[in-house]
XYZ file of C-alpha atoms in Angstrom:
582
model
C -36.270 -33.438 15.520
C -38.931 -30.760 16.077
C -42.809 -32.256 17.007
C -45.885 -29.751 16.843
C -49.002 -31.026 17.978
C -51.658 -29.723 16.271
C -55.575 -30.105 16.747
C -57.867 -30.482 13.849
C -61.373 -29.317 13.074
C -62.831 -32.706 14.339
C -61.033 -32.525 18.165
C -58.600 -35.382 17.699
C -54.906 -34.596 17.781
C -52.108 -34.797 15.319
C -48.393 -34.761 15.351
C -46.511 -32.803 12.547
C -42.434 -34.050 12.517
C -39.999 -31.132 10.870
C -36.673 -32.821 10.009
C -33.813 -30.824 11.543
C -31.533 -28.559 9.442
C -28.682 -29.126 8.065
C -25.503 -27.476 8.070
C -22.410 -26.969 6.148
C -18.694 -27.024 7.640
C -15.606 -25.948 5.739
C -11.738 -27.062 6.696
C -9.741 -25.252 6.989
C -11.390 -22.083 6.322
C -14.062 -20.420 4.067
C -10.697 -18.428 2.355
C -8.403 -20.700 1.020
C -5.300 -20.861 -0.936
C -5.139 -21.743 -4.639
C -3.899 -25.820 -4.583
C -4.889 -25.948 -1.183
C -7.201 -29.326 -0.062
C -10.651 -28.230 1.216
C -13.325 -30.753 2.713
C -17.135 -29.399 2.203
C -19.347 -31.575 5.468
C -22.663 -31.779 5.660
C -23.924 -32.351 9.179
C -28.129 -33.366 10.032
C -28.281 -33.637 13.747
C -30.639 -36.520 13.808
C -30.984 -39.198 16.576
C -30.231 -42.910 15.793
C -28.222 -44.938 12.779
C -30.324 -44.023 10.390
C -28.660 -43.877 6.964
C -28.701 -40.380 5.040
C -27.749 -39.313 1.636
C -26.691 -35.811 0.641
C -27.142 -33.328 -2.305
C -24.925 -30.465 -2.652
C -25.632 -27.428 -4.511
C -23.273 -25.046 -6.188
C -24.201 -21.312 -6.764
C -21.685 -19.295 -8.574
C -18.796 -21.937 -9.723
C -17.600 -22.072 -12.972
C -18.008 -26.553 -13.139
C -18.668 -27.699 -16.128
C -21.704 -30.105 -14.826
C -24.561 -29.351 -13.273
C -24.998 -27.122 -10.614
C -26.205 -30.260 -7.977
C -24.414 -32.658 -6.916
C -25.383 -36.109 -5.736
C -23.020 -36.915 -3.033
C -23.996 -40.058 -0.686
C -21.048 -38.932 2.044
C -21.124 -36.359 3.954
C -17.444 -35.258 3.169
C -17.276 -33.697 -0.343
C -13.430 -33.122 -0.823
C -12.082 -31.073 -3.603
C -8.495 -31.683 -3.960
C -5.729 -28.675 -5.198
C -8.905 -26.280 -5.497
C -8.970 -23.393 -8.388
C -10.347 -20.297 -8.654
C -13.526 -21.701 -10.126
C -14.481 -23.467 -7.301
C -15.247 -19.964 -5.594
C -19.186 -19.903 -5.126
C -21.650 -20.952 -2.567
C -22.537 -24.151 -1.450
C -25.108 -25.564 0.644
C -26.395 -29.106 1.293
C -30.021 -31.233 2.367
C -29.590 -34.406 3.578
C -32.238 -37.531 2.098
C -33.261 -40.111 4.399
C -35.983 -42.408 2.276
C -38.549 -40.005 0.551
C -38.166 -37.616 4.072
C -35.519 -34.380 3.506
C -33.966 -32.306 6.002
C -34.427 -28.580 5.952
C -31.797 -27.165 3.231
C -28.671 -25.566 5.052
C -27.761 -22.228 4.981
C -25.107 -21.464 1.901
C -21.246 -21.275 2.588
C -19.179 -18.985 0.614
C -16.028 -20.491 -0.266
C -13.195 -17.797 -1.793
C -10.203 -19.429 -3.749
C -7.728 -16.300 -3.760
C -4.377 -15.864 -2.409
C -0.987 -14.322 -3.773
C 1.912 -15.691 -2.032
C 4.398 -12.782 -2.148
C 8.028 -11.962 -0.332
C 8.686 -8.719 -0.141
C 11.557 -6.833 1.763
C 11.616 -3.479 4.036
C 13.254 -1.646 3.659
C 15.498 -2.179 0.844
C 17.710 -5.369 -0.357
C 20.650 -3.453 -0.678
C 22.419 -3.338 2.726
C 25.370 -2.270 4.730
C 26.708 -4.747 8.191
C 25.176 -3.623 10.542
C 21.652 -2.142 9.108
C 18.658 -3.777 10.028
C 16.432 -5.672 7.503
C 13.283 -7.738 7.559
C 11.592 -9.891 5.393
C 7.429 -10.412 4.894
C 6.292 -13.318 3.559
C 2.358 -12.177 3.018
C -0.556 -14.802 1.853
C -3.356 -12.189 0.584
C -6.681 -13.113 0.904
C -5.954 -15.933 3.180
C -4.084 -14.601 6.583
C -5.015 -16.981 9.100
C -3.948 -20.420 10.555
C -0.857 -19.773 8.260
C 2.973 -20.812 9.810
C 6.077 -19.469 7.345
C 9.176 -21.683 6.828
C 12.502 -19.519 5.377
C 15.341 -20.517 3.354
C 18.468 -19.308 2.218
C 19.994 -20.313 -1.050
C 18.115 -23.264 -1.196
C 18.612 -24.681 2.136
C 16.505 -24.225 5.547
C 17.740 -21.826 7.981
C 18.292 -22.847 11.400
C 16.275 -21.041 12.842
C 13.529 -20.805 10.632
C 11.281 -20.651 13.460
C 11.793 -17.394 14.664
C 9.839 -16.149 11.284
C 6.782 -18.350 11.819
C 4.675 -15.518 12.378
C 5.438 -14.180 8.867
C 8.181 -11.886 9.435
C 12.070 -12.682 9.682
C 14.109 -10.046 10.623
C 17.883 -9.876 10.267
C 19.412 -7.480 12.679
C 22.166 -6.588 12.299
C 22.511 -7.697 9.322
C 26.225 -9.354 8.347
C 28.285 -10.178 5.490
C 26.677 -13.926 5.515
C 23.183 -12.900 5.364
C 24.104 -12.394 1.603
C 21.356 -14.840 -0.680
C 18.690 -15.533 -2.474
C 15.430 -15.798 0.402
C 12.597 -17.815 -0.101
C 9.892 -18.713 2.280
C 6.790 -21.458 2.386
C 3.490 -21.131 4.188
C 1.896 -24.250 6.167
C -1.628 -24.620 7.411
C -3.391 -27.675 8.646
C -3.538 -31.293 9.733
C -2.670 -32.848 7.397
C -0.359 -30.387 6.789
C -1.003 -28.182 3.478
C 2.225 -26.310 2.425
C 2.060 -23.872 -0.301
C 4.833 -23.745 -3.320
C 7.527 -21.530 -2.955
C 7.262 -18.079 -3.054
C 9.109 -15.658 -5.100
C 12.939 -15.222 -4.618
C 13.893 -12.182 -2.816
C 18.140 -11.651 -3.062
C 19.856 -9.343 -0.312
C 23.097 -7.980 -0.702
C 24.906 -7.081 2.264
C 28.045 -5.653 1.956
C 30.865 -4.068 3.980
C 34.114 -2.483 4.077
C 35.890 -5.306 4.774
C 34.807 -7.360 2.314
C 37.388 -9.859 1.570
C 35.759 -10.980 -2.077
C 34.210 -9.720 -5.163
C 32.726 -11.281 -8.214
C 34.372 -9.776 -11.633
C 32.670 -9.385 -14.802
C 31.142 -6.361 -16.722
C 27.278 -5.594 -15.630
C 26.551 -4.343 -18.868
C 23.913 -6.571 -20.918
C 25.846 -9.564 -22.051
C 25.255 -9.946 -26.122
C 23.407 -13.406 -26.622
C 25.749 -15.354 -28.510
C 28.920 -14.072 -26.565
C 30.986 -15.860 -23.498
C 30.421 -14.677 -20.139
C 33.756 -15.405 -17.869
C 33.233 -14.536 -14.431
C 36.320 -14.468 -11.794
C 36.020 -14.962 -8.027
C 38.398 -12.345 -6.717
C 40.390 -11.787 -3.371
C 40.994 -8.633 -1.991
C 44.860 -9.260 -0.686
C 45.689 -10.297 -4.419
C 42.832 -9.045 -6.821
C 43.327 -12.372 -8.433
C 41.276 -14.794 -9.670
C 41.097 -17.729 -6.400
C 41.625 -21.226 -7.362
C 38.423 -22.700 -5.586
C 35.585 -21.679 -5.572
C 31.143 -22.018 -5.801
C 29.249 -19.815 -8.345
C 25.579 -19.444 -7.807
C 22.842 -17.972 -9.959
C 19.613 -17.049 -8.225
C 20.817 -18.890 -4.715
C 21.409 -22.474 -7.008
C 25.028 -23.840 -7.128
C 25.677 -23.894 -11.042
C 29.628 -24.662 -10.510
C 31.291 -26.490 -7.593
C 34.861 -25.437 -6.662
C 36.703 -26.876 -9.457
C 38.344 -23.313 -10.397
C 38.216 -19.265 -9.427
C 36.855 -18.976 -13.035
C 33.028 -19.683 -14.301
C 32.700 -19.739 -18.480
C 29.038 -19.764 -20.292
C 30.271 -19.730 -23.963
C 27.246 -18.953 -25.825
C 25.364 -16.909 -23.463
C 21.001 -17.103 -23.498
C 18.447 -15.596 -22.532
C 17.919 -18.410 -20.002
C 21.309 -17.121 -18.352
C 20.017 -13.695 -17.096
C 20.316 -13.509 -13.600
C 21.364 -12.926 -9.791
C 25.703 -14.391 -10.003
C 27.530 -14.904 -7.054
C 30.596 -17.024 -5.791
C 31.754 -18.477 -2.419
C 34.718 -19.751 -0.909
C 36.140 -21.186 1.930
C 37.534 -17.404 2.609
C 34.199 -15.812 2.538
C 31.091 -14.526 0.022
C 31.193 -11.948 -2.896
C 28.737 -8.673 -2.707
C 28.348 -7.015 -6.224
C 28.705 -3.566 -5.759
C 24.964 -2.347 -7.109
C 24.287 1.718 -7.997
C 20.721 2.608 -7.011
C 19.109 6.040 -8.505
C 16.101 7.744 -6.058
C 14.599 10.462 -6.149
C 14.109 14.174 -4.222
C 11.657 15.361 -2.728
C 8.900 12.863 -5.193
C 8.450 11.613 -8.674
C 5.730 13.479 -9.620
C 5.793 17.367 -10.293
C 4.060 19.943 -11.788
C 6.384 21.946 -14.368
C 8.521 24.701 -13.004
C 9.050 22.667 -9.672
C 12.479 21.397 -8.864
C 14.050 17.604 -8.664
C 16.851 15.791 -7.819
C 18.195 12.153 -9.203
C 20.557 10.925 -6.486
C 22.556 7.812 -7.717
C 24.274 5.864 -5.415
C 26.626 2.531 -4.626
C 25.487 0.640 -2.159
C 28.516 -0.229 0.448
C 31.342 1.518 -1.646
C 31.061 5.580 -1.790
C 34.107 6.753 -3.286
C 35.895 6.509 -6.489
C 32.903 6.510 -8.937
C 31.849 8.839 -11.722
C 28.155 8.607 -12.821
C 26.453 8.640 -16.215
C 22.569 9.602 -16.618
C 20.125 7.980 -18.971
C 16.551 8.761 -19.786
C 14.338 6.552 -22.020
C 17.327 4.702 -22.491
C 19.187 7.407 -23.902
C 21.978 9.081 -22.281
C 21.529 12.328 -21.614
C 23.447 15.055 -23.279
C 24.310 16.882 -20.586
C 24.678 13.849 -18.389
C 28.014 15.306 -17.452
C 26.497 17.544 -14.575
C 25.423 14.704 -12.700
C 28.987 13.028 -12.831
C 28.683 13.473 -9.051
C 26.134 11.235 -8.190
C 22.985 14.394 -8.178
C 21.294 15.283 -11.709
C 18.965 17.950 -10.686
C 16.294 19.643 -13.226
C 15.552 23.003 -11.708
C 12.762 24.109 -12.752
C 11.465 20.685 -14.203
C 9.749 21.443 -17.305
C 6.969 18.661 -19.413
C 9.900 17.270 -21.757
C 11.745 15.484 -18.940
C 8.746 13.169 -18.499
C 10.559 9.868 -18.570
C 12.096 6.688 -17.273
C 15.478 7.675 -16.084
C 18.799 4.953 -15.501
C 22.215 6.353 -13.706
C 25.315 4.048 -14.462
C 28.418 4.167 -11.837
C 31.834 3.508 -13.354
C 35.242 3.527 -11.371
C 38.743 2.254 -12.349
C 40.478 1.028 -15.522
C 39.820 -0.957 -16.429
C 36.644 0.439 -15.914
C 34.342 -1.402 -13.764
C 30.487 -0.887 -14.875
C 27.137 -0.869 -12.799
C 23.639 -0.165 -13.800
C 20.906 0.987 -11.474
C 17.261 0.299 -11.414
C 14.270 2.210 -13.254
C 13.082 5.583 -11.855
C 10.186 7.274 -13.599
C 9.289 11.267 -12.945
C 6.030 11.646 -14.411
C 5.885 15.910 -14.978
C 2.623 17.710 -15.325
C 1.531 21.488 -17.277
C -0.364 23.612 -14.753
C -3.572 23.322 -17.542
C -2.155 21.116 -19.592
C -3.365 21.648 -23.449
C -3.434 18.345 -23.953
C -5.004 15.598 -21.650
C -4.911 11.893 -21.352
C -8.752 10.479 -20.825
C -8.944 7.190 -19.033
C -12.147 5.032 -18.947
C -12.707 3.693 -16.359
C -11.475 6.805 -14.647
C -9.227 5.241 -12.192
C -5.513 4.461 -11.484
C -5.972 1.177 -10.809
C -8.005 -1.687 -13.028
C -8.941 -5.684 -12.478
C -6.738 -7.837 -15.030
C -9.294 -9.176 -18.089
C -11.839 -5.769 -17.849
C -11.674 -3.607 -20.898
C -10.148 0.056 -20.682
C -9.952 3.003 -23.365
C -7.263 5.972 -23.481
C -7.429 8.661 -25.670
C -5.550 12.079 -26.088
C -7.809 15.401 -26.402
C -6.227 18.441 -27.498
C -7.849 21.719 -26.696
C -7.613 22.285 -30.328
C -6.536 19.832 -32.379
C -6.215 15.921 -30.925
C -4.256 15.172 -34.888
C -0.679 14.060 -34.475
C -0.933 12.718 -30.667
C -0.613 9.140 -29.813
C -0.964 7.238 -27.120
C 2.474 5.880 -25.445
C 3.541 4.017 -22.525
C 6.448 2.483 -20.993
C 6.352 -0.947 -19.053
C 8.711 -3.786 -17.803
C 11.547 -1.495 -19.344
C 9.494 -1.130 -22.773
C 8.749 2.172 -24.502
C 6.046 1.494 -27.232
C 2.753 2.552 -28.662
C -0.560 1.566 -26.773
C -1.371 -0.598 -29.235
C -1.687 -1.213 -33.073
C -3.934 1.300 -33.461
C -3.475 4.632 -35.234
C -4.221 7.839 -34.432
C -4.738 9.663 -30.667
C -6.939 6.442 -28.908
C -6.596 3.073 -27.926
C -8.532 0.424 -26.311
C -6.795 -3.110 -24.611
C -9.941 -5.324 -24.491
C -8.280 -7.725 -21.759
C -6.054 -6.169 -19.459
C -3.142 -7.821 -18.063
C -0.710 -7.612 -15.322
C 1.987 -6.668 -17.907
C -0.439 -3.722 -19.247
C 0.669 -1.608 -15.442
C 2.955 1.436 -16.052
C 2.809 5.038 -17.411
C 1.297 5.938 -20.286
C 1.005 9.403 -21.811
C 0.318 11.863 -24.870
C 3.251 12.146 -27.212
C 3.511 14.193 -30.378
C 5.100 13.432 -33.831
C 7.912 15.841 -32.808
C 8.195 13.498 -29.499
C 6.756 15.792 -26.784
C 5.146 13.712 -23.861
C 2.240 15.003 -22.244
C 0.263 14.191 -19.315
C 2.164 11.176 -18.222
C -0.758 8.423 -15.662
C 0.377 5.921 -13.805
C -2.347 2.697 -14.575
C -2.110 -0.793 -12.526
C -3.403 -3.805 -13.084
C -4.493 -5.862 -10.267
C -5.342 -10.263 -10.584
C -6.880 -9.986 -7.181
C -9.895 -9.525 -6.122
C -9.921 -5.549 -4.631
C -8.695 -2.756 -6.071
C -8.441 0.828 -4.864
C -10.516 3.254 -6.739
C -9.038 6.767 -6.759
C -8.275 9.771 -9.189
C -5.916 8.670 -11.869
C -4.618 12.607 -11.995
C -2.887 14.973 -9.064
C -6.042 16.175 -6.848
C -5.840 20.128 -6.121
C -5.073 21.199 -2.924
C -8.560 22.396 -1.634
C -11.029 20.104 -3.024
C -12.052 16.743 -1.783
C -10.572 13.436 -2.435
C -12.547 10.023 -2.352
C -11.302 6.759 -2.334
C -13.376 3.597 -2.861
C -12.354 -0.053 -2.437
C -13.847 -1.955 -4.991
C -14.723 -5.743 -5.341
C -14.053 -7.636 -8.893
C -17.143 -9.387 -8.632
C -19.149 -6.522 -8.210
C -16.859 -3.460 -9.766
C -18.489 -1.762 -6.602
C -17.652 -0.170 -3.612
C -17.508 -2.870 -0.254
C -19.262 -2.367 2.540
C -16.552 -2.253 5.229
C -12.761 -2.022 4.246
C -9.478 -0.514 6.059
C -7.825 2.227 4.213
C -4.289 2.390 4.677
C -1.599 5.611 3.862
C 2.348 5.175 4.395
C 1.674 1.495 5.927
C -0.490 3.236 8.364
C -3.992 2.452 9.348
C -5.913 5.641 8.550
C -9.651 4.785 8.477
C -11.000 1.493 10.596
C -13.748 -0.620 9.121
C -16.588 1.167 8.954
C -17.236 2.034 5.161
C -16.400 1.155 1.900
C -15.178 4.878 1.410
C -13.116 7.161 2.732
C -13.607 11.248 2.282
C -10.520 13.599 2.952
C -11.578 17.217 2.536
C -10.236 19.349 2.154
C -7.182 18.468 0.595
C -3.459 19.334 1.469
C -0.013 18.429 0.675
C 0.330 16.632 3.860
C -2.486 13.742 2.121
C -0.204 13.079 -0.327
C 1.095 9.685 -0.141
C 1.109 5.700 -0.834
C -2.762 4.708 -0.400
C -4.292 1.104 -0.236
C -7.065 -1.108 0.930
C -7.905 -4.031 2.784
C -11.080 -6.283 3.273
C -11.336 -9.633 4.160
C -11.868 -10.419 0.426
C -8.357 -9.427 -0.147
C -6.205 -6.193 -0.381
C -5.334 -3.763 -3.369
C -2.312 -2.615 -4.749
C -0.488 1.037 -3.712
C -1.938 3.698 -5.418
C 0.690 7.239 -5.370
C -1.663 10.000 -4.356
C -0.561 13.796 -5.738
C -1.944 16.712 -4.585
C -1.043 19.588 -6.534
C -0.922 23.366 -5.642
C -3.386 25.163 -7.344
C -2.225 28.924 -8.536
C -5.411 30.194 -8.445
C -5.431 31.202 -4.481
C -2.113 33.668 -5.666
C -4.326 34.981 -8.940
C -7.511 35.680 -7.010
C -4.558 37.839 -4.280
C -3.562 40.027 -7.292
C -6.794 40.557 -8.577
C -8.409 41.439 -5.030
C -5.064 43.681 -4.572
C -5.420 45.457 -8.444
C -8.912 45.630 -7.606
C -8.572 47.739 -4.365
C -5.835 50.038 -5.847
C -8.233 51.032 -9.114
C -11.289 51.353 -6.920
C -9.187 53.417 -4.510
C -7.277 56.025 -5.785
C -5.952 57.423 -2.374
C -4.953 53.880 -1.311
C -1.747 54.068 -2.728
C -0.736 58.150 -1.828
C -1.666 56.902 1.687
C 0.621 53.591 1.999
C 3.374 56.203 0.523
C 3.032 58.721 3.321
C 3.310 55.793 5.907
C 6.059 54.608 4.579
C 7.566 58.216 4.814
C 6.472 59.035 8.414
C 8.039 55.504 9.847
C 11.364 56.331 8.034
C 11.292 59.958 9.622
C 10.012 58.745 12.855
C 13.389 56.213 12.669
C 16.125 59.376 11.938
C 14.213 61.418 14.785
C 15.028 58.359 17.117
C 18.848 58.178 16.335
């Protein structure tokens, strides 16, 4: 309580009482989780029992009710909270016809993706090191992470309560499906589940395999899988099959039968014995020196088998179609030298050894290759590489000449199609969707691709604004992080290149000029709002520092005549000068 005394006109004193302020205290945090429990307290430091009753006010929810809220506790709890509940809030407290001063507002963020993610790779050999990252973005402190293997709780799940478990080295029984769970609080708030993560470790001496084909199974047909030994290449007579780390058949038999195979059937097989664990052998295509090029530069597809190196012939696939000269890459290499706007594409390798033959299919790697001044040119709008899920963007393909017979194209999730059902060279998605990320490009009615862009979609809450084509060497690149709520830049962010920490918090932009082919690279933000997704940066070569050297050299030898008579006799007096010598 705050007294002022105060004297009036007539000399006799009076006592004016301001009513404290109150103030507004979130558990467990300001940033929460989506589900998680969050307790809104309103606290007026007043003296005495004196009864009060509370208002709350909401300022940027989506509740379907009024914006205040008559409350007469001074917890207001809000139980498995949404994103809707993001807004301010602020209290005053009543106390007969008397208020207190109204607080100051709280912003409370409902965000958080709960993701699993593995570096460096799944695929491993014994003995390689491995760690897995179980990340809560938008919401990284007070968190503890619990990990589990194939369903059940490792032993010591502990070691990874800071977020990261590492395996190292990494053996033949690390082999599983991974999952982790964040905890936070008292009483204890644990998040669901995060996404499965398999690893496959395998070795030399690995003692069992898991047979079947790994082409696509036709739905309809029987799947029969075997649990092999090495000493007998037989089927064993007991044994576990798992799909994504769940037991689906206890050791009755070696052999697993699904007789009319679904959809619902797709996924991650292995089996287990008393003898040991399978590793399917898994080909994996990368690329050399990057995935995006500018025509007449040189690449290499390198496919390869994880834990097993010899033996294997390789097939090539582009688009889905195998390539008619796939034979050159029977090796394990499929090089295009020089790369030329046609192999644009998504490109497959499959490995194949012994007969029968034994079949393996790699993941998805796209080379995206660009014209030096391309004729033709994909416009985005927004002019960005990366987009907020539910805003609006527009493609179109301009031709320098004529923009008749182009359409718009992309490939995602392993789909080629048109944009969308529109005809002719534009297209619009009104609500954009996680599933709209992936390349999209100019292609003709004879099927030429041009000017392949890569375009994400982002359901957080920052995003990382930057060219959506290659910037030339030379000129200046500028990256924004931007804010969903706003669509503009935020005041203080982190910029990050490689995993690195390039640019500490002190803008919401970051300025590299000029440019070289040591920027290019795997850029993102972070803020405390959130972080964006990995945005590829290209910087391409320009030719036009080699065309302005032969013009400034044709120049000098048409404005000089003699130039070139005296260069000659040079030339002639150090070759006489060397025969004098000998």
């Amino acid at each position: 309580m705050i007294c002022l005394t105060h004297l009036n006109s007539s000399g006799s004193k009076s006592v004016l009482v301001l009513l404290p302020k109150a103030v507004v205290t979130v558990r467990p945090d300001e940033q929460v989780f989506r589900g998680e429990t969050v307790a809104l307290r309103c606290d007026v430091k007043w003296g005495g029992d004196t009864e009060w009753t509370y208002r709350w006010e909401t300022e940027g929810t989506n509740y379907q009710h009024n914006s205040v809220r008559r409350i007469s506790t001074q917890e207001w709890n809000i139980n498995s909270v949404k994103d809707f509940h993001s807004g301010k809030y602020s209290c005053t407290g009543q106390m007969g016809t008397q208020s207190s001063q109204h607080s100051d507002a709280v912003t409370l963020t409902v965000s958080g993706e709960f993701v699993l993610r593995v570096s460096p790779q799944p695929w491993l050999t014994e003995g390689d090191s491995v760690t897995l990252i179980c990340e809560v973005t938008g919401s990284s402190t007070g968190w503890t992470f619990s990990w589990f293997r194939d369903d059940d709780r490792l032993s010591d799940s502990s070691r990874g309560a800071g977020g990261s478990y590492t395996l190292s080295p990494a053996a033949l029984q690390h082999t599983g499906v991974y999952t982790c769970r964040a905890e936070r609080g008292r009483p204890a708030y644990y998040t669901k589940y995060s996404n499965t993560q398999p690893l496959w470790i395998t070795g030399e001496s690995n003692h069992l395999s898991t047979s079947f084909s790994v082409d696509p199974v036709i739905e309809g047909d029987t799947l029969t899988l075997h649990c092999l030994h090495r000493s007998t290449n037989s089927p064993i007579l007991r044994a576990d099959f798992y799909k994504d780390g769940s037991l689906v058949q206890n050791q009755t038999t070696g052999e697993m039968n699904i007789t009319t195979v679904s959809k619902s059937h797709e996924g991650f097989y292995y089996c287990k014995t008393e003898r040991g664990q399978s590793a399917e052998a898994q080909a994996a295509v990368r690329v050399s020196p990057q995935p995006w090029l500018t025509e007449g530069d040189s690449v290499t597809l390198i496919c390869e088998v994880t834990g097993s190196s010899t033996g294997w012939t390789f097939s090539w696939f582009r688009d889905d179609d195998r390539l008619s000269d796939s034979s050159r890459g029977a090796g394990g290499s499929y090089t295009l030298s020089p790369a030329a706007l046609q192999h644009t594409g998504v490109y497959t390798c499959r490995a194949e050894r012994g007969r029968p033959a034994y079949y393996s299919n790699s993941n998805t790697q796209t080379l995206w290759i660009t014209g030096v001044s391309p004729s033709v040119s994909l416009v985005v709008s927004p002019s960005r590489s990366q987009h907020f899920s539910s805003d609006s963007l527009s493609l179109s393909c301009e031709d320098q000449s004529n923009s008749a017979g182009w359409t718009v194209r992309r490939y995602t999730d392993r789909n080629t199609e048109d944009c969308s059902k529109q005809t002719g060279s534009s297209c619009r998605i009104v609500s954009l969707s996680t599933s709209d990320s992936g390349v999209y490009w100019c292609q003709s009615e004879s099927g030429e691709k041009r000017h392949p862009l890569n375009i994400t979609v982002h359901d957080g809450d920052v995003i990382l604004e930057s060219s959506v084509d290659p910037v030339i060497e030379g000129d200046t690149l500028t990256l924004h992080c931007l804010h969903r709520s706003t669509n503009s830049p935020i005041l203080r962010a982190d910029f990050y290149k490689d995993g690195s920490l390039v640019q500490n918090q002190t803008t919401g932009e970051m300025n590299i000029t000029p440019v070289s082919k040591s920027h290019e690279g795997l850029y993102y933000c972070k803020t405390e709002r959130g972080q964006s997704l990995h945005s590829w940066i290209s910087v391409r070569v320009s030719g036009s520092g080699q065309i302005s050297v032969f013009n400034i050299l044709s120049f000098l030898l048409a404005a000089c005549p003699y130039l070139l008579a005296t260069v000659v006799l040079l030339f002639k007096c150090y070759r006489a000068r060397g025969k004098t010598s000998v």
